[in-house]
mmCIF file of C-alpha atoms in Angstrom:
data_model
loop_
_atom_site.group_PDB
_atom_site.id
_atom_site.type_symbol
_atom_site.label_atom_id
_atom_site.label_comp_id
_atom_site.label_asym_id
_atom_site.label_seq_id
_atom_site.Cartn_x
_atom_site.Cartn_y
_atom_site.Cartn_z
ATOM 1 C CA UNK A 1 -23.866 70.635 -36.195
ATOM 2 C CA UNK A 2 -25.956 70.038 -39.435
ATOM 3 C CA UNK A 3 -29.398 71.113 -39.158
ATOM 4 C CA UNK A 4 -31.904 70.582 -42.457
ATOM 5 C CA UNK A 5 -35.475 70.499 -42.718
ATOM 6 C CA UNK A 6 -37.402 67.750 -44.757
ATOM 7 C CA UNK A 7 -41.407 67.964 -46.074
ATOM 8 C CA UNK A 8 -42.366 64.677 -47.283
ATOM 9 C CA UNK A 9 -45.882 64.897 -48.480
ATOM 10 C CA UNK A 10 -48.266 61.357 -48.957
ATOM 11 C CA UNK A 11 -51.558 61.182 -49.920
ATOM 12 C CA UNK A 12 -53.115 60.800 -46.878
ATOM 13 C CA UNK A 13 -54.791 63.022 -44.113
ATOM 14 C CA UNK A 14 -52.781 63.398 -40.721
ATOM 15 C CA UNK A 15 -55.515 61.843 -38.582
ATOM 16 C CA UNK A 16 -55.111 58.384 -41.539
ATOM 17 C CA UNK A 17 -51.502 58.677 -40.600
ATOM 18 C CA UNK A 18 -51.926 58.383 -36.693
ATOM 19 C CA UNK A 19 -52.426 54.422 -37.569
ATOM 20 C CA UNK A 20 -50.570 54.078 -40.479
ATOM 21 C CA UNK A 21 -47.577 55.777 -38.962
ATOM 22 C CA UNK A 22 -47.703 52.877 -36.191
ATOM 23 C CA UNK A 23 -48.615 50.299 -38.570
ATOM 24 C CA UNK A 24 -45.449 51.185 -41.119
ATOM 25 C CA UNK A 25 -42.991 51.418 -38.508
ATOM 26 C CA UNK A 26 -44.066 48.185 -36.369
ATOM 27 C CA UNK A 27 -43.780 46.388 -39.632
ATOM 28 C CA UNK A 28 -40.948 47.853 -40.824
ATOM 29 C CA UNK A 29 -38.371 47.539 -38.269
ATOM 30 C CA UNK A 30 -40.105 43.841 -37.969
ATOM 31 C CA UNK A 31 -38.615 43.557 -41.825
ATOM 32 C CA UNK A 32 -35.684 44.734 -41.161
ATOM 33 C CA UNK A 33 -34.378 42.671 -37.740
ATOM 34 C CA UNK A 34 -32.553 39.347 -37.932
ATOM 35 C CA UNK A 35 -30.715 37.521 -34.998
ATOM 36 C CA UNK A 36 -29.141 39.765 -33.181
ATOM 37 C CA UNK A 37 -29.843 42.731 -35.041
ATOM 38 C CA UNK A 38 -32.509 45.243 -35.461
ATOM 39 C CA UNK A 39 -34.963 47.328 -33.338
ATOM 40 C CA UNK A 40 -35.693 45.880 -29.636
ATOM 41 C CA UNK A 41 -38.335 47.563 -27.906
ATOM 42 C CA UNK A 42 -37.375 48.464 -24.095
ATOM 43 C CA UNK A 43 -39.649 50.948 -22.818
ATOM 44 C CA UNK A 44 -43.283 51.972 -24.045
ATOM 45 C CA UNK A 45 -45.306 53.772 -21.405
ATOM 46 C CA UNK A 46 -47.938 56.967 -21.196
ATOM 47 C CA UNK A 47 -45.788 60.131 -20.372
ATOM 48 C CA UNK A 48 -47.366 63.195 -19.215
ATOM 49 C CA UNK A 49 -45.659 66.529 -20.588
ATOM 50 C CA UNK A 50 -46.986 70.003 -18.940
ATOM 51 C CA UNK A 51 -46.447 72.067 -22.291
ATOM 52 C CA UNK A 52 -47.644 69.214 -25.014
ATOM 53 C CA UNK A 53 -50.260 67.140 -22.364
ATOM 54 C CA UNK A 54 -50.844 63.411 -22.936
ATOM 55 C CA UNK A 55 -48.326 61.125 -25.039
ATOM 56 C CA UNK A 56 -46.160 58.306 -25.203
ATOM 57 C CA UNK A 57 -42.813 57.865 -24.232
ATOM 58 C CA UNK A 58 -40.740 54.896 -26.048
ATOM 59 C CA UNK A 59 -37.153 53.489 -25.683
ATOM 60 C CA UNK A 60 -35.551 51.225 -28.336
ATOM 61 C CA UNK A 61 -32.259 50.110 -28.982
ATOM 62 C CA UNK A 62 -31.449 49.669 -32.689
ATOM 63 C CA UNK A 63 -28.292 46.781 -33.287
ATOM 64 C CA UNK A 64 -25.821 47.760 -35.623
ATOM 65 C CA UNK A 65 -23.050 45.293 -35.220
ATOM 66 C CA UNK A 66 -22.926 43.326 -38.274
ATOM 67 C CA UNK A 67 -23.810 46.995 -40.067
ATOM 68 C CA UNK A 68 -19.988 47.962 -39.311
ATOM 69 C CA UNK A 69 -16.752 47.295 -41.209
ATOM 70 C CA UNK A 70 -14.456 44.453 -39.663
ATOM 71 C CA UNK A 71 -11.918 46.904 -38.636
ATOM 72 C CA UNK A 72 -14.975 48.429 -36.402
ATOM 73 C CA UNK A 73 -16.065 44.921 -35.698
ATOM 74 C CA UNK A 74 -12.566 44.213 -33.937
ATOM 75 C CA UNK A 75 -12.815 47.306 -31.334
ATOM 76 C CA UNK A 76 -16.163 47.922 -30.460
ATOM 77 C CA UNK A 77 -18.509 46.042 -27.625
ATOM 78 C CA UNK A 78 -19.819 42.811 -28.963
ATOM 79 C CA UNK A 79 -23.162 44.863 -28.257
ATOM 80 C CA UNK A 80 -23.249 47.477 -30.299
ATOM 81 C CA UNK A 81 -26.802 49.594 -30.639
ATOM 82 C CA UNK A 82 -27.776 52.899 -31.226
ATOM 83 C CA UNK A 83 -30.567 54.181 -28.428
ATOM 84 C CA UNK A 84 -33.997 55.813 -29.593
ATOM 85 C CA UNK A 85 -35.681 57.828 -27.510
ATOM 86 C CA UNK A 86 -38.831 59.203 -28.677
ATOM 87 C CA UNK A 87 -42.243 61.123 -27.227
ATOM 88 C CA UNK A 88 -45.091 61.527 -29.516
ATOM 89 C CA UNK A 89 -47.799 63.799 -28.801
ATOM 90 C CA UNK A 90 -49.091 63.343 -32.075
ATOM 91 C CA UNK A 91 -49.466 65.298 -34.711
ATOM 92 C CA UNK A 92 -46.022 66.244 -33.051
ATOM 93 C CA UNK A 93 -42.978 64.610 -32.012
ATOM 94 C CA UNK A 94 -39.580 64.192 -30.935
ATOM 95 C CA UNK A 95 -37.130 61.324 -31.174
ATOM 96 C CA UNK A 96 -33.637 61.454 -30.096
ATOM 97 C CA UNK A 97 -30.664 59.141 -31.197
ATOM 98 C CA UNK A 98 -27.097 58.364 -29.218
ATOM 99 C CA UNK A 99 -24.405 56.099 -29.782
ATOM 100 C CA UNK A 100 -23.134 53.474 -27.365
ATOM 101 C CA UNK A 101 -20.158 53.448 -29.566
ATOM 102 C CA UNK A 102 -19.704 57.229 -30.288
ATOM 103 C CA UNK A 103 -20.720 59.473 -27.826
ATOM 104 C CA UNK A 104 -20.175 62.734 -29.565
ATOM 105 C CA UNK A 105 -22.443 61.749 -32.436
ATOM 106 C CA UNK A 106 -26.974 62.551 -31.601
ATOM 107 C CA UNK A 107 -29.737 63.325 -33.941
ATOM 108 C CA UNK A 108 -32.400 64.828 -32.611
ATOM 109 C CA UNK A 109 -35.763 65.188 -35.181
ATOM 110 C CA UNK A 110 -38.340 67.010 -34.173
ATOM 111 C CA UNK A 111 -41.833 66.254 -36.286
ATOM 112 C CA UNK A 112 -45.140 67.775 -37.266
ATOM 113 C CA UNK A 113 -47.624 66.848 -39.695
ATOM 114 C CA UNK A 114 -50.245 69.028 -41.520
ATOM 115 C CA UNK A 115 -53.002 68.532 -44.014
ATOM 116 C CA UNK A 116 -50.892 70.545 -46.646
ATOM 117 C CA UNK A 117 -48.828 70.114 -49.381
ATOM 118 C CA UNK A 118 -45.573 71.051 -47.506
ATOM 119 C CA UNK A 119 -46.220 74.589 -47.636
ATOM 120 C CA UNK A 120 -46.295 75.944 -44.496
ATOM 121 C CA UNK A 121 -42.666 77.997 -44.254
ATOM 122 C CA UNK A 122 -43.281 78.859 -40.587
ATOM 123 C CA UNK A 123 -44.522 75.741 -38.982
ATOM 124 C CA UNK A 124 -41.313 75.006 -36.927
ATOM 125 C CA UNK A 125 -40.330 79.236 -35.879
ATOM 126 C CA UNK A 126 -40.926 78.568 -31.974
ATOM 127 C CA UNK A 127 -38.365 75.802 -32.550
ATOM 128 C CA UNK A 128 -35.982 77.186 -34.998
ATOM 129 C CA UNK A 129 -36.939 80.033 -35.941
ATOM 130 C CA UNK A 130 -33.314 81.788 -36.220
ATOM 131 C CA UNK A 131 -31.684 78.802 -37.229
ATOM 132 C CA UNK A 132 -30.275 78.716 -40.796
ATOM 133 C CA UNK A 133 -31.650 75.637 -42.403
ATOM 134 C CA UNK A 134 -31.837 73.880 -45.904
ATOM 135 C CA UNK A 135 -35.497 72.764 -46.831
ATOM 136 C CA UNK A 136 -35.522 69.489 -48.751
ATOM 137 C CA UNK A 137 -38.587 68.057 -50.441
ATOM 138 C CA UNK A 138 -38.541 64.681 -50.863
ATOM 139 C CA UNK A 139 -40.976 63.059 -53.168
ATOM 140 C CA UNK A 140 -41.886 59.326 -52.194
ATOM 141 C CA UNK A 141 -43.247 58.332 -55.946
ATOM 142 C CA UNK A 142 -40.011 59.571 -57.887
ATOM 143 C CA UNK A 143 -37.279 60.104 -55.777
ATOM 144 C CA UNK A 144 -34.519 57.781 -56.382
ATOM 145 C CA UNK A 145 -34.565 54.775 -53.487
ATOM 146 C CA UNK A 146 -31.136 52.959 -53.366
ATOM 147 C CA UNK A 147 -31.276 49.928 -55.280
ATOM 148 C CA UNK A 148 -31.485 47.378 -52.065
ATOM 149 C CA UNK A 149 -34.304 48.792 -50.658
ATOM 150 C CA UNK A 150 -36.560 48.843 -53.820
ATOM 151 C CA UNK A 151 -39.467 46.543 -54.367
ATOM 152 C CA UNK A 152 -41.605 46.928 -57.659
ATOM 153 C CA UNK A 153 -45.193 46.513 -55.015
ATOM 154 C CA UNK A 154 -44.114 49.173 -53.291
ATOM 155 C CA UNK A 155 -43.259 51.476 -56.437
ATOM 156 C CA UNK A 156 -46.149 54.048 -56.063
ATOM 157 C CA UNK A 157 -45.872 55.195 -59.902
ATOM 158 C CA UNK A 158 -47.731 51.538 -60.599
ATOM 159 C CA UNK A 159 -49.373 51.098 -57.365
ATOM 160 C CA UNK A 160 -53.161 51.659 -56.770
ATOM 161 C CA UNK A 161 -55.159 51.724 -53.787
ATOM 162 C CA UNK A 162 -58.010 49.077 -53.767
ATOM 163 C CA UNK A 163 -59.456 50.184 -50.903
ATOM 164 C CA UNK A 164 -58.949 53.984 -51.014
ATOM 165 C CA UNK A 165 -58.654 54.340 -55.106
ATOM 166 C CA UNK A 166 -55.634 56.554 -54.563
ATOM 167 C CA UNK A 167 -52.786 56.286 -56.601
ATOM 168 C CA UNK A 168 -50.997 55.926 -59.302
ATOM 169 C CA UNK A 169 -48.959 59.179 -58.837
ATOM 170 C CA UNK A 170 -48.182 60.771 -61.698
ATOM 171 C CA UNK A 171 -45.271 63.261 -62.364
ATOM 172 C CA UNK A 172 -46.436 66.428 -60.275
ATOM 173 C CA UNK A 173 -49.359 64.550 -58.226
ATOM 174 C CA UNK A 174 -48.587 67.009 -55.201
ATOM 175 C CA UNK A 175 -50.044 69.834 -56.883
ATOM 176 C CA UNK A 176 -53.197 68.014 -57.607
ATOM 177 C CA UNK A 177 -53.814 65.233 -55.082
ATOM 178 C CA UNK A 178 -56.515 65.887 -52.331
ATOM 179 C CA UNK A 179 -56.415 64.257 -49.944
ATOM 180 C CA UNK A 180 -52.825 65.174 -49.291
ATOM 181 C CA UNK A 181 -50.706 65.820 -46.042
ATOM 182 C CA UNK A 182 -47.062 66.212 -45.230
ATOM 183 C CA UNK A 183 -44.257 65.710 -42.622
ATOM 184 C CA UNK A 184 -42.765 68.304 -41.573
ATOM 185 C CA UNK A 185 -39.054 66.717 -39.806
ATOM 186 C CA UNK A 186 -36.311 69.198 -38.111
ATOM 187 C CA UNK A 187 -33.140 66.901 -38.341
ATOM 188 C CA UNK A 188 -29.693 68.044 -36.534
ATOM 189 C CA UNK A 189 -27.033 65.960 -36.531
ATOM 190 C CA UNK A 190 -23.864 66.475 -34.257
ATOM 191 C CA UNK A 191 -20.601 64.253 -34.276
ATOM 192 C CA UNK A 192 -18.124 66.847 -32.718
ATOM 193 C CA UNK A 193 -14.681 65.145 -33.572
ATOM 194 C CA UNK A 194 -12.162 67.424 -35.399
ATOM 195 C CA UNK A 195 -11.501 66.367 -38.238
ATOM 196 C CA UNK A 196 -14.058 64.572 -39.803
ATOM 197 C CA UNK A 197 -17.392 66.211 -38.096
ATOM 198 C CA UNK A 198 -18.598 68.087 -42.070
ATOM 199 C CA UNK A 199 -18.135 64.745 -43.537
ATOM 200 C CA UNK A 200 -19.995 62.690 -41.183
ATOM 201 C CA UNK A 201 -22.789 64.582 -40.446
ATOM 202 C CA UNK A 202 -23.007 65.143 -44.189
ATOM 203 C CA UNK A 203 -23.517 61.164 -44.881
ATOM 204 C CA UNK A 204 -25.426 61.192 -41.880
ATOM 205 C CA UNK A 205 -28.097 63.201 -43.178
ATOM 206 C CA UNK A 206 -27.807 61.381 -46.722
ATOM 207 C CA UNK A 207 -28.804 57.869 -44.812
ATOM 208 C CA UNK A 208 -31.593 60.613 -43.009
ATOM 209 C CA UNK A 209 -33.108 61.442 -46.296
ATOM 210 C CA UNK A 210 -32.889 57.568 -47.609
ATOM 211 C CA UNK A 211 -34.198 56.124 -44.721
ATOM 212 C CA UNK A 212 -37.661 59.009 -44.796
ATOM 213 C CA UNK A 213 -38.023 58.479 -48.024
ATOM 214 C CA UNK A 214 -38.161 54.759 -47.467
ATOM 215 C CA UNK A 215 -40.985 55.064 -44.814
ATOM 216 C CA UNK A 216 -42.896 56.875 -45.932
ATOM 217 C CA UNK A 217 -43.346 54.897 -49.494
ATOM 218 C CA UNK A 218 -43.990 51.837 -47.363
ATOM 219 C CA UNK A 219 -46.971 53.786 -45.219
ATOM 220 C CA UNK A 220 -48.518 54.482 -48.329
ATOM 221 C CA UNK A 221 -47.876 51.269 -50.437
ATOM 222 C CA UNK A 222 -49.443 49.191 -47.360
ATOM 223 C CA UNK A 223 -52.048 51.680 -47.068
ATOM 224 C CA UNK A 224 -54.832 48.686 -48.079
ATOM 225 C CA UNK A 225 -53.442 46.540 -45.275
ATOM 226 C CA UNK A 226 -53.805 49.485 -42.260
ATOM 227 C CA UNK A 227 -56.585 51.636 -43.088
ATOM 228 C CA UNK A 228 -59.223 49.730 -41.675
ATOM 229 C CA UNK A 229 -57.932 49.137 -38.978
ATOM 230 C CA UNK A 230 -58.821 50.933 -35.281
ATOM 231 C CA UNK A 231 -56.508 52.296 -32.731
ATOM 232 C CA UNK A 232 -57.205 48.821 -30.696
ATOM 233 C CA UNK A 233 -56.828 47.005 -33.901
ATOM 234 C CA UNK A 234 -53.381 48.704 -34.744
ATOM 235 C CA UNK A 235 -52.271 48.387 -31.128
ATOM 236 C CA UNK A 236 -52.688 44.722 -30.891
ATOM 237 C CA UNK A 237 -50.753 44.463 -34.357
ATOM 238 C CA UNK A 238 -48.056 46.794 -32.628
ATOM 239 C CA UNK A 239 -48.099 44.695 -29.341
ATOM 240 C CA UNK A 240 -47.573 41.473 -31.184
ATOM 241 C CA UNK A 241 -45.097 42.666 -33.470
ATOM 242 C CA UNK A 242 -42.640 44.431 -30.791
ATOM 243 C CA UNK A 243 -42.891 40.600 -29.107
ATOM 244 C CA UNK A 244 -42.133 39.373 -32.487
ATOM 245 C CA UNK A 245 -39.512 41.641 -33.375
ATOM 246 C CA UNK A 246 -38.149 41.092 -29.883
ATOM 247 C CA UNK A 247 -37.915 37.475 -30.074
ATOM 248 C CA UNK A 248 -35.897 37.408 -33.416
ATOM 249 C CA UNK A 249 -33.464 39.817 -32.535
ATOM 250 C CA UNK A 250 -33.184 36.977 -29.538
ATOM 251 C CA UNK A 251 -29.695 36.484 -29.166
ATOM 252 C CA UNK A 252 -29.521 40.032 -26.732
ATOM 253 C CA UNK A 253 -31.904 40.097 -23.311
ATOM 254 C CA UNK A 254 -33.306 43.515 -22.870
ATOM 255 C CA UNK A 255 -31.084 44.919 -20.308
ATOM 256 C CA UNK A 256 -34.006 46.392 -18.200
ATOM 257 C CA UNK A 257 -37.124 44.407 -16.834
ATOM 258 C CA UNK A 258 -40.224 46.688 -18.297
ATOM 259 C CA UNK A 259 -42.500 45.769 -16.059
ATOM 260 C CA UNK A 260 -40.197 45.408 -12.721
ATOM 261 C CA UNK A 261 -38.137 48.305 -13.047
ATOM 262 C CA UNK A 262 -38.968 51.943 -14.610
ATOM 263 C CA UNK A 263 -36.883 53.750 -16.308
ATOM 264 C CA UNK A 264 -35.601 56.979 -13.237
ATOM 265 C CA UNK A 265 -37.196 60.053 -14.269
ATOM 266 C CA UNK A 266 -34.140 61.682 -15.753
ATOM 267 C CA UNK A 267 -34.787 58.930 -18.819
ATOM 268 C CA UNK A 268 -38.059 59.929 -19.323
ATOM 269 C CA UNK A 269 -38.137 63.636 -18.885
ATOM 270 C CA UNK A 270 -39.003 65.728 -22.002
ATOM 271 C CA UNK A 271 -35.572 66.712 -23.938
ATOM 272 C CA UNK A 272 -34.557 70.306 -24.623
ATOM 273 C CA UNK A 273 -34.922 72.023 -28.185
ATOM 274 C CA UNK A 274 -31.690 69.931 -29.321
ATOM 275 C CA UNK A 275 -29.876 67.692 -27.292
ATOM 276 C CA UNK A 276 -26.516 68.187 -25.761
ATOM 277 C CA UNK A 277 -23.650 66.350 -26.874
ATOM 278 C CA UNK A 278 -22.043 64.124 -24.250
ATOM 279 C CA UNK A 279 -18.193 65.222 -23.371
ATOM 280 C CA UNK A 280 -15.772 62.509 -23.450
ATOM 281 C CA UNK A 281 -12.150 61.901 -24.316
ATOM 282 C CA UNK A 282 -10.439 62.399 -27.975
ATOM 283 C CA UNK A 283 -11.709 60.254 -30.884
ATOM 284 C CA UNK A 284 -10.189 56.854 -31.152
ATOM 285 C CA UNK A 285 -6.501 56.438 -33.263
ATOM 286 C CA UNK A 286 -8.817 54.785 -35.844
ATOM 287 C CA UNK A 287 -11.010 58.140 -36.961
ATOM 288 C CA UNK A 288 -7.938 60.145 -37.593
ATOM 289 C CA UNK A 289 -8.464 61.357 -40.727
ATOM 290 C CA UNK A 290 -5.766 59.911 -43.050
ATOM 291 C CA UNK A 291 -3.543 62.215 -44.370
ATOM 292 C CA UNK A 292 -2.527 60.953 -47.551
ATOM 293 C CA UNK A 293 -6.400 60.844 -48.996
ATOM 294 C CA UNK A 294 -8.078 64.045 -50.030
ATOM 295 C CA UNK A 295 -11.023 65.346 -48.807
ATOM 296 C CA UNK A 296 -14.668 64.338 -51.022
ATOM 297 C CA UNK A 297 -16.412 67.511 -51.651
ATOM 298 C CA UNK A 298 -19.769 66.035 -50.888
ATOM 299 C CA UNK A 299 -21.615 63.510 -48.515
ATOM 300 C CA UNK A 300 -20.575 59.864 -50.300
ATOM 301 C CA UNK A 301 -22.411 56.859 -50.713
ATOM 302 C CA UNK A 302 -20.491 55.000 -48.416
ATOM 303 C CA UNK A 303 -18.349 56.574 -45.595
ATOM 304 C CA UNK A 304 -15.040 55.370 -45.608
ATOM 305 C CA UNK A 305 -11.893 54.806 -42.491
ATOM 306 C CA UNK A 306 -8.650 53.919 -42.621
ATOM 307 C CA UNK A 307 -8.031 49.974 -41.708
ATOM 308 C CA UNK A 308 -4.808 48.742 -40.716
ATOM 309 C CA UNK A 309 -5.316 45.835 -42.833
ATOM 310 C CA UNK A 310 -7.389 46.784 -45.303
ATOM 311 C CA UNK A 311 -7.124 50.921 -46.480
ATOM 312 C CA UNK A 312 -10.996 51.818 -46.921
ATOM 313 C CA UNK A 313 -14.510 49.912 -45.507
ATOM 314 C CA UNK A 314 -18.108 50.752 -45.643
ATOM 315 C CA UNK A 315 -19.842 52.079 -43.208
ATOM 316 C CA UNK A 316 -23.526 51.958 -43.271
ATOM 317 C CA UNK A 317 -26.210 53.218 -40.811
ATOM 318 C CA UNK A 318 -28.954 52.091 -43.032
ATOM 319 C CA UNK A 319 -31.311 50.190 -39.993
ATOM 320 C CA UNK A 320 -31.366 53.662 -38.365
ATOM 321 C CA UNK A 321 -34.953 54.277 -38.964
ATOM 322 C CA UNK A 322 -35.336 58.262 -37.755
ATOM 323 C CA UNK A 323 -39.150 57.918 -38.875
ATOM 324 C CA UNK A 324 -39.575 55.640 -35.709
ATOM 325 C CA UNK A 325 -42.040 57.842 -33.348
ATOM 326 C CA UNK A 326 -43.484 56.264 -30.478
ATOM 327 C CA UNK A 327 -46.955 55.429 -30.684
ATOM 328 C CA UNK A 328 -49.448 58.142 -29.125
ATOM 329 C CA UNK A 329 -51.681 57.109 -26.598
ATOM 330 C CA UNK A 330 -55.008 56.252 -27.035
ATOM 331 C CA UNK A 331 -57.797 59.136 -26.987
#
């Protein structure tokens, strides 16, 4: 297990965010779904927690196939997906992610946002308060974004707010900017298989950090297009986007009927502080690690498996989006 904590500060307030977080992610996992891949929506519906009160529990299945190396392609279920399973109670939540494929590997991210500048040291001590944990800043203006994902409009050293004036952030802009807020995010990642767990769970958290920073440049670079908007307003946009999103993905029917049949309670219920990782049988032949190839001392850019016809192939978990938190339900 591989537990870090990131603070990604924007210059926003938290109660701004509670639309543009919905906004950003609707229209981001919109952007990033093609036929037969992406982010399907299953299950969005008010959940009712006894400690946290009145939120939203959502279900979504993120498609990975064409994401995996041929080797992978060959083995695996034609239907490949990673499950999300998140509960906002915003400003705090908690998403979950499993593996259809690997069922030793979860994240589990548990979020809270504060009008700060990321300096609250004891924000997450009823959760983790013994845990040892690196903190990681990560700075959405100058950061380093990995080449595919960056778009010169969404480059907030040039871009400027119309509507709010906010912007352009200059080096050090978190020690001046008001407003400002941050998000707090308590990532572990498991994948229990001897072997190779350091190494994957290292790269794990590397797509993590790429995939945070990516967000939450995009909530702020859209900012003009979301921040008029009203709960209704951004709920509509959500509701017609998930249908949308839904339809392009297309080639894969949503396995359960949303409005026929519920998920059992056992779906829904509130998960624990971290979640357990499932038992199952050894890891396939294929993630042996290979014996004549050294270990790498540090999480790479691409993680790399042995292929019987080909030695090393990429493997990317870049549409993983752990930003996605269900939307909160409407005050």
């Amino acid at each position: 297990m591989l537990l870090k904590e990131y603070r990604i500060c924007m210059p926003l307030t938290v109660e701004e965010y509670r639309i543009g977080q919905l906004y950003m992610i609707s229209k981001h996992s919109h952007e990033q779904s093609d036929r037969g891949e992406g982010v399907e929506v299953v299950q969005n519906e008010p959940y009712e927690d006894p400690t946290h009160g009145s939120g939203q529990f959502t279900e979504k299945r993120v498609y990975l196939n064409s994401k995996l190396p041929s080797w992978a392609r060959a083995v695996v279920p034609k239907i490949f997906y990673v499950t999300e399973k998140a509960w906002n109670y915003y400003p705090y939540t908690i998403t979950e992610y499993t593996c259809s494929f690997l069922p030793k590997f979860s994240i589990h991210i548990e979020t809270k946002y504060e009008d700060n500048k990321g300096c609250n040291d004891n924000i997450f001590d009823n959760e983790a308060k013994d845990m040892e944990r690196e903190v990681c800043f990560v700075d959405i203006a100058y950061d380093e974004i990995p080449e595919r994902y960056y778009k010169e409009s969404e480059d907030l050293r040039y871009f400027k707010s119309e509507k709010t004036s906010r912007g352009l952030l200059q080096e050090g802009w978190r020690d001046t900017q008001d407003p400002i807020m941050c998000s707090y995010k308590l990532v572990t990642v498991k994948f229990e298989v001897w072997g190779l767990q350091t190494r994957v769970e290292q790269f794990v958290h590397k797509v993590v950090r790429d995939v945070l920073l990516l967000g939450h440049r995009q909530a702020f670079a859209w900012v003009d297009e979301w921040i008029d908007m009203t709960m209704d307003e951004v709920r509509e946009f959500e509701r017609a986007t998930q249908e949308a999103t839904n339809k392009k993905i297309g080639i894969f029917p949503p396995a359960i009927s949303i409005s026929e049949t519920p998920l059992p309670s056992c779906a829904r219920s509130g998960p624990s502080s971290a979640p357990s990782t499932p038992l199952s049988t050894e890891a396939p032949e294929f993630l042996s690690v290979p014996k004549d190839r050294p270990r790498k001392k540090s999480a790479p850019e691409t993680l790399t498996l042995p292929d019987p016809a080909q030695r090393e192939s990429g493997f990317r978990l870049s549409s993983l989006s752990p930003w996605h938190s269900s939307p909160q339900q409407p005050e």
